[in-house]
mmCIF file of C-alpha atoms and ligand atoms in Angstrom:
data_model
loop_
_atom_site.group_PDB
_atom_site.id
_atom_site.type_symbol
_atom_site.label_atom_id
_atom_site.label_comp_id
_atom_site.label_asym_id
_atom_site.label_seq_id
_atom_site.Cartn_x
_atom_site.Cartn_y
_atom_site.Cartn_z
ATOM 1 C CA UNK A 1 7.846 66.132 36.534
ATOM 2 C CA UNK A 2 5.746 66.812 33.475
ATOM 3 C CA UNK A 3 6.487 63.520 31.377
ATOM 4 C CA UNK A 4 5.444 62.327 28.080
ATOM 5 C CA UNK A 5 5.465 58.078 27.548
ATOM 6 C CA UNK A 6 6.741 57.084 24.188
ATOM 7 C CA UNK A 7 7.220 53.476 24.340
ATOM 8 C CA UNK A 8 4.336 51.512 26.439
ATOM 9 C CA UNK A 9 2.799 48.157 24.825
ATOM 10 C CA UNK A 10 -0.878 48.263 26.221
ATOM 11 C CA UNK A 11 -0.464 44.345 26.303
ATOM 12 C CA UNK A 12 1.892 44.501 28.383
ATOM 13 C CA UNK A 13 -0.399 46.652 30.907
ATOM 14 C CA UNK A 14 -2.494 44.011 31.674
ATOM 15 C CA UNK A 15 -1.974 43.793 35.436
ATOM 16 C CA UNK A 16 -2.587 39.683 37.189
ATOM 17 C CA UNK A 17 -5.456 41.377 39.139
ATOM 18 C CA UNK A 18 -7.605 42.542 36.284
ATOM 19 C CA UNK A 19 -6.494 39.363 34.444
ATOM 20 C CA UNK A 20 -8.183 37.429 36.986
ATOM 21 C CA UNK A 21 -11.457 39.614 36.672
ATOM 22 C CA UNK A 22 -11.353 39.547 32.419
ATOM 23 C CA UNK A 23 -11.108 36.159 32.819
ATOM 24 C CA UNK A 24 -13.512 35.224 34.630
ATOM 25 C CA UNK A 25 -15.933 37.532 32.680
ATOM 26 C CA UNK A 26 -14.914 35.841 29.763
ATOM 27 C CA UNK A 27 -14.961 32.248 30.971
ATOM 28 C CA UNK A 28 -11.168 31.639 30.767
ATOM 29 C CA UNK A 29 -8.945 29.666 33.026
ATOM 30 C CA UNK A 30 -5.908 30.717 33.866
ATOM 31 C CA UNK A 31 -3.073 28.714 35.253
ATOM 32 C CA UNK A 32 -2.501 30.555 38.684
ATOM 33 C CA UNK A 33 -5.094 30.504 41.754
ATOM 34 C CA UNK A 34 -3.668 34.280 43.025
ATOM 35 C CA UNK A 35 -2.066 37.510 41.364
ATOM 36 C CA UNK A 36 0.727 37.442 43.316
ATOM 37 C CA UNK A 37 1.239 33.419 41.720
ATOM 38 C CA UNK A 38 1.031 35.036 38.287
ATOM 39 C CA UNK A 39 3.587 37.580 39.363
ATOM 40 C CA UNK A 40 5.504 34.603 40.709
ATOM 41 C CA UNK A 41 5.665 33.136 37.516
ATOM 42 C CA UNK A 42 6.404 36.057 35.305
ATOM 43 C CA UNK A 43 10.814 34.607 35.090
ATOM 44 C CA UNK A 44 12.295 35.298 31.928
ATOM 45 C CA UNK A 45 16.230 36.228 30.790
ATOM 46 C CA UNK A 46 16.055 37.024 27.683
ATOM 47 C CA UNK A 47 13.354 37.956 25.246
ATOM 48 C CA UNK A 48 12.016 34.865 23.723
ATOM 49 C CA UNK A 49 11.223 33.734 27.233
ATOM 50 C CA UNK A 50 9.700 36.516 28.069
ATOM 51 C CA UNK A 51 7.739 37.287 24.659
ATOM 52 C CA UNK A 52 6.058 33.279 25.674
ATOM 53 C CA UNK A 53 4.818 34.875 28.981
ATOM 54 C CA UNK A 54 3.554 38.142 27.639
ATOM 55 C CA UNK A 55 1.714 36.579 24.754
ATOM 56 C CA UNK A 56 0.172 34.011 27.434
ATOM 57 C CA UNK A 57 -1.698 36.867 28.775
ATOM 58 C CA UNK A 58 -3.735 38.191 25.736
ATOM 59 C CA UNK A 59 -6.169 35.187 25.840
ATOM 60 C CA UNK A 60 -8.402 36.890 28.571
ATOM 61 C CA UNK A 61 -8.678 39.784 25.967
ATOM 62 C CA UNK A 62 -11.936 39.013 23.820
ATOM 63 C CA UNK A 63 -14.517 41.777 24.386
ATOM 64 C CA UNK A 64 -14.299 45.508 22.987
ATOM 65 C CA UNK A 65 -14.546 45.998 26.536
ATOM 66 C CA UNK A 66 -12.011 44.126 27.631
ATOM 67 C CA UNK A 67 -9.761 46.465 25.259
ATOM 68 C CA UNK A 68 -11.482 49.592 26.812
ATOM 69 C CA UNK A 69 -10.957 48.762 30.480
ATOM 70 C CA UNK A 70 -7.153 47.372 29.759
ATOM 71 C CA UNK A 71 -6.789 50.729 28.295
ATOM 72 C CA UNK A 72 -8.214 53.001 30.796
ATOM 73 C CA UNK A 73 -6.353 51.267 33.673
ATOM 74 C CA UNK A 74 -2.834 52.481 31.904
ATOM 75 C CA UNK A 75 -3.972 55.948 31.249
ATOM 76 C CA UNK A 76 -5.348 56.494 35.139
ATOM 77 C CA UNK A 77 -1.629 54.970 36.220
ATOM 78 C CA UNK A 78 0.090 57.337 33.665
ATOM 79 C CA UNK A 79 -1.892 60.320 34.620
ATOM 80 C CA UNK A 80 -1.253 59.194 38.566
ATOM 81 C CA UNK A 81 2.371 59.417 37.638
ATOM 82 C CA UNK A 82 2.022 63.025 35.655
ATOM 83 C CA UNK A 83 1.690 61.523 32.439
ATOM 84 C CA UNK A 84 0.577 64.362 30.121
ATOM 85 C CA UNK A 85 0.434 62.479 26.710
ATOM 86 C CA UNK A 86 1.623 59.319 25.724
ATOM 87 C CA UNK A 87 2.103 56.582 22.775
ATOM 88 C CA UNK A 88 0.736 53.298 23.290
ATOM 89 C CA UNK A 89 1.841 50.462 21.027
ATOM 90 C CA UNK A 90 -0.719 47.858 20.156
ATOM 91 C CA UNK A 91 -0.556 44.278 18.694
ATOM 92 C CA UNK A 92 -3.420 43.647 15.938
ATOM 93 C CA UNK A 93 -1.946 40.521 15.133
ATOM 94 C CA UNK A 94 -2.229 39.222 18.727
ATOM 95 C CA UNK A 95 -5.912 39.059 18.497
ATOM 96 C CA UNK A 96 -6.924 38.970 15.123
ATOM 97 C CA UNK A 97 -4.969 35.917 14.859
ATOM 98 C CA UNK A 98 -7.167 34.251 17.772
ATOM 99 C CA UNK A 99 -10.395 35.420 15.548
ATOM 100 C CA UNK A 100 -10.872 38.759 17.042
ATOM 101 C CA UNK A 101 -11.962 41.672 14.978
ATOM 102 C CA UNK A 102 -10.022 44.155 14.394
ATOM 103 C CA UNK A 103 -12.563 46.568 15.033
ATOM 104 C CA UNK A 104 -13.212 45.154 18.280
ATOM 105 C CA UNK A 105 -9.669 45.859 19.748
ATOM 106 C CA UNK A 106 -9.271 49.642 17.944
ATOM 107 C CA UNK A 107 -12.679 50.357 19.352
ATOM 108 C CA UNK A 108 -12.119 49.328 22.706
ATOM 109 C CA UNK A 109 -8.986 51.098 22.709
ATOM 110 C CA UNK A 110 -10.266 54.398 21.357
ATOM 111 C CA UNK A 111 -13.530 54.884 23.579
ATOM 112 C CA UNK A 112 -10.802 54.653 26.367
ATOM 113 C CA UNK A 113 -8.617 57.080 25.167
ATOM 114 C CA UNK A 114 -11.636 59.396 24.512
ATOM 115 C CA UNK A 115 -12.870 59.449 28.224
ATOM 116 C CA UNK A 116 -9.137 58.663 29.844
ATOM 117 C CA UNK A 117 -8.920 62.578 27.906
ATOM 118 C CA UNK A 118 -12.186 63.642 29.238
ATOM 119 C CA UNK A 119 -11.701 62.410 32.709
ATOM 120 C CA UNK A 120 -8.567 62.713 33.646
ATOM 121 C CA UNK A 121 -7.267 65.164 31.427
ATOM 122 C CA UNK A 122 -4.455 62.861 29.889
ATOM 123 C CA UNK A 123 -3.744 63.013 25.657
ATOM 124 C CA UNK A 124 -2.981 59.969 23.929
ATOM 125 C CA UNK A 125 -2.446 58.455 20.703
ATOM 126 C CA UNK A 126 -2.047 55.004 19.309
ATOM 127 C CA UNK A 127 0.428 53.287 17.435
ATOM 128 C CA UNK A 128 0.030 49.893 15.631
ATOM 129 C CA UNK A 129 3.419 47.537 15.915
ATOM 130 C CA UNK A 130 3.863 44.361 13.356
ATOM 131 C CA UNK A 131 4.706 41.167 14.778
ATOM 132 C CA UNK A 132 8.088 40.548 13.097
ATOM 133 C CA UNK A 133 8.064 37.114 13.280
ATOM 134 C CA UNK A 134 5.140 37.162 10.854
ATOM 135 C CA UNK A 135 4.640 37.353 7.451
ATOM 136 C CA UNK A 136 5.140 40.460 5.542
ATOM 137 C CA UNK A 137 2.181 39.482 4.024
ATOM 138 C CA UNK A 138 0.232 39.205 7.250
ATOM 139 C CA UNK A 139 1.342 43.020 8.550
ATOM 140 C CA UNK A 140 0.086 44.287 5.237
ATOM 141 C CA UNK A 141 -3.397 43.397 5.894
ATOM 142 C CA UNK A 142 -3.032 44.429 9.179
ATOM 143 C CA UNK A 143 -2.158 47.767 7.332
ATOM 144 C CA UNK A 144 -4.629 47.775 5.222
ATOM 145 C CA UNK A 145 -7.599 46.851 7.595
ATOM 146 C CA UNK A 146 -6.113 50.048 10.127
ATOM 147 C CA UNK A 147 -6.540 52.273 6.656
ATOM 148 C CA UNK A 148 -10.377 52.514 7.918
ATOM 149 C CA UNK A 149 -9.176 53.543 11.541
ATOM 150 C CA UNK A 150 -6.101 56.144 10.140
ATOM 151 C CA UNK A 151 -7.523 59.072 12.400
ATOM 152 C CA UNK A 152 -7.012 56.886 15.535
ATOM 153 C CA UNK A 153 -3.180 55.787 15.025
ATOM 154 C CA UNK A 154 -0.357 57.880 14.375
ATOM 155 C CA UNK A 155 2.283 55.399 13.664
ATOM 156 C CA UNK A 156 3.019 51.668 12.972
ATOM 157 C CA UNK A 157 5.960 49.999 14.919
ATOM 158 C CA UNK A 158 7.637 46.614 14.798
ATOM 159 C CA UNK A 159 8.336 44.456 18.111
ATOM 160 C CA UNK A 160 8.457 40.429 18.926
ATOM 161 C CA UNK A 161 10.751 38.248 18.164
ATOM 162 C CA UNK A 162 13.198 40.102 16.488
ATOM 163 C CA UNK A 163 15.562 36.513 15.708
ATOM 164 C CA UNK A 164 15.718 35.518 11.910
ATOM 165 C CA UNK A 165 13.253 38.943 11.569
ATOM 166 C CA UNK A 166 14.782 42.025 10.138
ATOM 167 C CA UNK A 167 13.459 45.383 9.580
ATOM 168 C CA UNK A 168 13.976 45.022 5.874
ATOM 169 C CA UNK A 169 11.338 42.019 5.956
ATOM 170 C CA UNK A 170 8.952 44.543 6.245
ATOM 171 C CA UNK A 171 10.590 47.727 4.280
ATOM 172 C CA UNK A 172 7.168 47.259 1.368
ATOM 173 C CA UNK A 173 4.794 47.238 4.670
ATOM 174 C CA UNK A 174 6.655 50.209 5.988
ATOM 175 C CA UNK A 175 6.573 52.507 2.547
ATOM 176 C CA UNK A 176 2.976 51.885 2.175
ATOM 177 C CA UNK A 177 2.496 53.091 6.000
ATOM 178 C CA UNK A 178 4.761 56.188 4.791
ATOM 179 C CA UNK A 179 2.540 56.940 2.106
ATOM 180 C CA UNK A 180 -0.484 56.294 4.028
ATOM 181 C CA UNK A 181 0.376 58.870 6.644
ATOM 182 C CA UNK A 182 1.763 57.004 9.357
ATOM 183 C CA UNK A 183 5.011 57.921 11.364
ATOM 184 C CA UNK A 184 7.071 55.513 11.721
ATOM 185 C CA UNK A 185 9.175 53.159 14.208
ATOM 186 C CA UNK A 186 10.845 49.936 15.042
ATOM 187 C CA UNK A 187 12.385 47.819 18.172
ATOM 188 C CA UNK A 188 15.965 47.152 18.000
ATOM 189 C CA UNK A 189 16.049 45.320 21.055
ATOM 190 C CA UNK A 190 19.124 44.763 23.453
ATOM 191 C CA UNK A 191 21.835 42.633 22.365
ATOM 192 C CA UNK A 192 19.714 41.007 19.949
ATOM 193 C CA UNK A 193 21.806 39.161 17.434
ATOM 194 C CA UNK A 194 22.286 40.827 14.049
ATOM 195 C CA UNK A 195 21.859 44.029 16.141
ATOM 196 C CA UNK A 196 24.022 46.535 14.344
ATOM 197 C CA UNK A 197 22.436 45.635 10.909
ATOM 198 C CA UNK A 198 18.562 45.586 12.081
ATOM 199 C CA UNK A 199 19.569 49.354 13.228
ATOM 200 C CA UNK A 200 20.966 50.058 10.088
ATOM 201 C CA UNK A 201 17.918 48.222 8.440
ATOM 202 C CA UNK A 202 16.024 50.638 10.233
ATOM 203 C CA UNK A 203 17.389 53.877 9.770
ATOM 204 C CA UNK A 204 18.114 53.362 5.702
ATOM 205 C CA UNK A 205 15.578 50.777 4.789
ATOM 206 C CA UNK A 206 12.936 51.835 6.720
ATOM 207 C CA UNK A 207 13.959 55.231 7.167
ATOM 208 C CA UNK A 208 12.214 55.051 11.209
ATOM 209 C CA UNK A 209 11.532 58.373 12.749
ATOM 210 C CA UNK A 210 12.848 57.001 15.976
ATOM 211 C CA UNK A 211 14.158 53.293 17.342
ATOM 212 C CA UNK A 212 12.467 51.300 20.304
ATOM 213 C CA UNK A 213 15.485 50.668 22.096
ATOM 214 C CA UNK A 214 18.088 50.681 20.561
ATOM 215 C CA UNK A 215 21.556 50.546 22.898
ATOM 216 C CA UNK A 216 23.748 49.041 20.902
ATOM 217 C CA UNK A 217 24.362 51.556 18.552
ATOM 218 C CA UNK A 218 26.553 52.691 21.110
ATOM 219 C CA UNK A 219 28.651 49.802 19.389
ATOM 220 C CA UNK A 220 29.309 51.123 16.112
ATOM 221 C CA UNK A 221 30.261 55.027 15.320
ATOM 222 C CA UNK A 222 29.152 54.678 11.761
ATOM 223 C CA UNK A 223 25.085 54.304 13.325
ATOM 224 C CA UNK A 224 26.192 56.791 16.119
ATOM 225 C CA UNK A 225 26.929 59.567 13.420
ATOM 226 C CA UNK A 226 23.675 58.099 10.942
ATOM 227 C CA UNK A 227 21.115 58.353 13.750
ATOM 228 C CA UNK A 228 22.549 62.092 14.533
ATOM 229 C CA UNK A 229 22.156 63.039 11.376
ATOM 230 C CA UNK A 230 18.699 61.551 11.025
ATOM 231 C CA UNK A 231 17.983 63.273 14.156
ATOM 232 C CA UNK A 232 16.273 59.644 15.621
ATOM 233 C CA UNK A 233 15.259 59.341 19.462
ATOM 234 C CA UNK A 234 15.850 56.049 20.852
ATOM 235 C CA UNK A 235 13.401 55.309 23.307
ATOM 236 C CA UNK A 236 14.624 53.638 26.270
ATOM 237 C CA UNK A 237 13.525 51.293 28.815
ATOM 238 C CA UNK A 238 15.447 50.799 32.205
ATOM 239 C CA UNK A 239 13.546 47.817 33.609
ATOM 240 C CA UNK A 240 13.247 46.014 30.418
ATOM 241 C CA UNK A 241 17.537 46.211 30.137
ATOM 242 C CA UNK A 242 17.666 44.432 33.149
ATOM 243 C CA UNK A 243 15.523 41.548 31.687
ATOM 244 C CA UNK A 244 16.988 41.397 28.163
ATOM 245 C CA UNK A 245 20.272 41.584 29.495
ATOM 246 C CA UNK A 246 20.516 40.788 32.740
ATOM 247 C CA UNK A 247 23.480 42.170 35.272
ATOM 248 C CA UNK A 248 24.894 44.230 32.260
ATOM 249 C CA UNK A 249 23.682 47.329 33.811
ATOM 250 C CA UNK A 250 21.967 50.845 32.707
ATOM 251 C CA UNK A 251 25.519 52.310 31.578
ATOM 252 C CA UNK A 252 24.058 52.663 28.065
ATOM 253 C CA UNK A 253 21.775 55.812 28.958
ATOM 254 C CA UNK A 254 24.355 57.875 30.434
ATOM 255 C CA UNK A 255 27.062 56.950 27.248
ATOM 256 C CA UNK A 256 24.195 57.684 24.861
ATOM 257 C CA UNK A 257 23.254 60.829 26.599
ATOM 258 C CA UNK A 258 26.721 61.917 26.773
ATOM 259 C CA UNK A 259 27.134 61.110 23.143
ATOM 260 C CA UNK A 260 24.330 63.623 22.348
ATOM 261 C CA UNK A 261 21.943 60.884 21.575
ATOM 262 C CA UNK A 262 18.205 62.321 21.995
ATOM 263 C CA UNK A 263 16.994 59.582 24.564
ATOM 264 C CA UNK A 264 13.888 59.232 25.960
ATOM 265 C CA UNK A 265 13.216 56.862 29.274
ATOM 266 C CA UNK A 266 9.953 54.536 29.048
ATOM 267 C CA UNK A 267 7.721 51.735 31.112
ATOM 268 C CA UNK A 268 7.480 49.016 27.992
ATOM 269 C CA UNK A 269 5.720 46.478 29.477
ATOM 270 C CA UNK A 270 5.066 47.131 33.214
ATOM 271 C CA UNK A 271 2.387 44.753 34.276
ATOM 272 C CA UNK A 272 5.701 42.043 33.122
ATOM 273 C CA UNK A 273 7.976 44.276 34.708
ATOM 274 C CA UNK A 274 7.679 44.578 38.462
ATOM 275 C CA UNK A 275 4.926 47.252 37.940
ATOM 276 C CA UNK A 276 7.634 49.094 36.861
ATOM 277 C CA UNK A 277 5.664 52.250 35.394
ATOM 278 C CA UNK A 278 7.558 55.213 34.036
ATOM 279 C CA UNK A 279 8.209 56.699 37.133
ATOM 280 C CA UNK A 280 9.831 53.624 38.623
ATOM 281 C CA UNK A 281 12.206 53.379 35.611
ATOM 282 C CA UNK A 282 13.300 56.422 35.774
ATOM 283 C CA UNK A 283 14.133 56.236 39.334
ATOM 284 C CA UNK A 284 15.834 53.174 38.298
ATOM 285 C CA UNK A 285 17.570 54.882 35.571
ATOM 286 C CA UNK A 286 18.951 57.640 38.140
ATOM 287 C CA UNK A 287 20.355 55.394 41.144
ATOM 288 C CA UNK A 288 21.704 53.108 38.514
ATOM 289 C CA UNK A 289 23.099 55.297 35.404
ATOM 290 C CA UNK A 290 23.789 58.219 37.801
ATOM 291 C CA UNK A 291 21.294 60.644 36.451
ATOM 292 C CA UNK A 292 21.341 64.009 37.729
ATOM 293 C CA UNK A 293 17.952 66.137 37.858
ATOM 294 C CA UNK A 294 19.038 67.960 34.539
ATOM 295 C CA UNK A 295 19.329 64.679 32.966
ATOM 296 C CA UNK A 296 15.703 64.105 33.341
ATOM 297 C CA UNK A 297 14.611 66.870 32.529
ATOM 298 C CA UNK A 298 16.113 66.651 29.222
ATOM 299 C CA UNK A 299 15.268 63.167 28.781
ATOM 300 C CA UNK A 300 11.300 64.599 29.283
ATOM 301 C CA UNK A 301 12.311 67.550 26.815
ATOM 302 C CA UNK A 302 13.285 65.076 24.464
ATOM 303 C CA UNK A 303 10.120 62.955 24.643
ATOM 304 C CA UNK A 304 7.631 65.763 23.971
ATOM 305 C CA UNK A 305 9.878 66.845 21.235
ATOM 306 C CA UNK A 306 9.919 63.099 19.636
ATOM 307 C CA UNK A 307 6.266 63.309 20.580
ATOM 308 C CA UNK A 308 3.863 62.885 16.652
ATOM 309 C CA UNK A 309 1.508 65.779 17.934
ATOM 310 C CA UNK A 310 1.185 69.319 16.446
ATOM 311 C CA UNK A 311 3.493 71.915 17.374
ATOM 312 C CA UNK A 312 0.868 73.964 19.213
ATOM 313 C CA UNK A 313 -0.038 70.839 21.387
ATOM 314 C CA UNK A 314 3.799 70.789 21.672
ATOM 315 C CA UNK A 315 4.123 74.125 22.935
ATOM 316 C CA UNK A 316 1.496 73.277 25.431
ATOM 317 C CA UNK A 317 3.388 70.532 27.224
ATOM 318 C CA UNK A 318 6.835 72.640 26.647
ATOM 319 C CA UNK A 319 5.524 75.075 28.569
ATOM 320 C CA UNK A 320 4.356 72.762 31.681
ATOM 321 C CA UNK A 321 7.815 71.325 31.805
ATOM 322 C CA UNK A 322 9.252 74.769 32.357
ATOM 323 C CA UNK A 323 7.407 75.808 34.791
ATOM 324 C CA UNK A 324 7.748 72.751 36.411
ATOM 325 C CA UNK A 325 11.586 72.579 36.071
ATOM 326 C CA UNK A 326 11.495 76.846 37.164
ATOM 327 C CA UNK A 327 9.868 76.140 40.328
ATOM 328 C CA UNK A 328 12.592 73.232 41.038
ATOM 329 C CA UNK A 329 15.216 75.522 40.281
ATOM 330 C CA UNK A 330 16.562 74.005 37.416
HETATM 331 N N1 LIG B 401 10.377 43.861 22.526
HETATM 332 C C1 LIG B 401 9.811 43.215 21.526
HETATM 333 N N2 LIG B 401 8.529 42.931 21.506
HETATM 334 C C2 LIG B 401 7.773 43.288 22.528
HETATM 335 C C3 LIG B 401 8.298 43.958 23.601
HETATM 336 C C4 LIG B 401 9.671 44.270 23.591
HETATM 337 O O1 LIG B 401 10.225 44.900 24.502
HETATM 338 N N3 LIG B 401 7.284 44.170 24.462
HETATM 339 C C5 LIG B 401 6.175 43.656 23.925
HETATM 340 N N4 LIG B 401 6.452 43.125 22.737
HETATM 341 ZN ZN1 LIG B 402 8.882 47.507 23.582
#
């Protein structure tokens, strides 16, 4: 199926085998002797634990080509998996904070995106996500350095450790990035606490054109009717339920499609996650949230609808999916 990716942190692409080969271009050690150790070690329950693994990778990122090469690898996967376009979240703060320039990470990003298009034929566009547990301070000269870079992101996001770190922390950050241009969205992870309020945060402070996440607004009609009305897509991830709450199931999509929710169905973090790419969560999603094949293909509908591209790019992909879904008989 034609498929667009919505919600994809390129850290979190960083697979243990081309960790091992950054690092030792780079001169790093690294705590494991094989990838399939690192894998080993990748446990977490909730997602402070497994926000301390995922930022453990990053130090083996240094180089602009480091960024390039991370990059490329997710777009060749995507595209393997009929990826047509997708939105890749990136974390400034992550290496900027460890003295890296941001013009060294955008740049290595964006020359792979560039020949990911040329080569394999697959659109993408970036978006830049806050840390939350940071200052608001810190995200607005993150904002104001990516000012220089606005034709190569479409959108600023907020993810990490959402404890103690509401949306409306960062509503001055997020009017600015309005102003500036940018589309705009947040995580509302699963079951975090304060949920109900960071998604109301979110939707009125913020005013978000869609919510990473998300599923507990399932909780609490009053968001269920504000997020219709605001016409927000929740962007979903199968594999990355299971880790933030695990044994609680993927019930959520099917209540939230049945609701008339716009949902979409996403990787997150897949080198983390099993190599769960987008194609493995939503096979997940349909053996465990019985999803029938007109469920997916509205769940892809909805993504290159959500998608921040032009409405003749739109129509492009639109058309794919219906020939695709024609010749399936759907
Ligand atoms: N939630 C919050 N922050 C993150 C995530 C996530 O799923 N992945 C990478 N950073
Ligand atoms: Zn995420």
């Amino acid at each position: 199926m034609p498929k667009a990716e919505l919600h994809v942190h390129l850290e979190g692409t960083l697979e243990p085998e081309m960790k091992f080969v950054l690092a030792a271009r780079n001169g790093v050690a690294l705590p494991y002797k094989t990838a399939d150790e690192m894998r080993d070690g990748y446990v977490y329950h909730d997602l402070p634990s497994f926000l301390r693994v995922f930022y453990e990778g990053r130090k083996v990122l240094i180089e602009e080509i480091d960024f390039y090469d991370l990059c490329y690898a997710y777009l060749q996967k995507a595209a393997s998996q009929n990826v047509l376009y997708a939105e890749m979240f990136f974390d400034p703060q992550q290496h900027t904070e460890r003295g890296i320039a941001f013009d060294t990470v955008i740049r290595g990003l964006t020359r792979a995106r560039v020949d990911a298009e040329r080569n394999l034929g697959i659109r993408s566009q970036l978006i830049m996500c806050f840390l939350r547990e940071q200052s608001a301070q810190s995200a607005m000269d993150v904002l104001l350095s990516a000012l220089a870079y606005k034709a190569d992101i479409v959108g600023v996001g907020l993810d990490s450790d959402e404890k103690d770190n509401p949306p409306a922390k960062f509503a001055d950050v997020f009017r600015r990035a309005r102003q500036e241009g940018f589309r705009l969205t947040a995580h509302c992870d699963v079951d975090q606490e304060n949920t109900h309020a960071h998604i109301r945060q979110a939707l009125t402070d913020i005013g978000v054109d869609r919510i990473d996440h998300g599923v507990n607004v399932l909780e609490d009609p009053e968001l269920v009717a504000l997020a219709r009305t605001q016409g927000i897509t929740f962007t979903l991830c199968p594999f990355a339920n299971e880790v933030v709450r695990p044994g609680r199931g993927q019930e959520p999509i099917r209540q939230m499609l049945d609701m008339g929710l716009k949902v979409t169905l996403n990787s997150d973090d897949p080198a983390y996650m099993k190599g769960f790419y987008i194609s493995e969560n939503l096979q997940l999603a349909q053996s465990a949230a019985g999803l029938t094949p007109v469920d997916l293909l509205s769940m892809s509908l909805n993504a290159f609808e959500a998608a921040w591209i032009s409405p003749s790019e739109r129509e492009g992909y639109l058309i794919a999916l219906d020939r695709f879904a024609r010749a399936w008989g759907e």
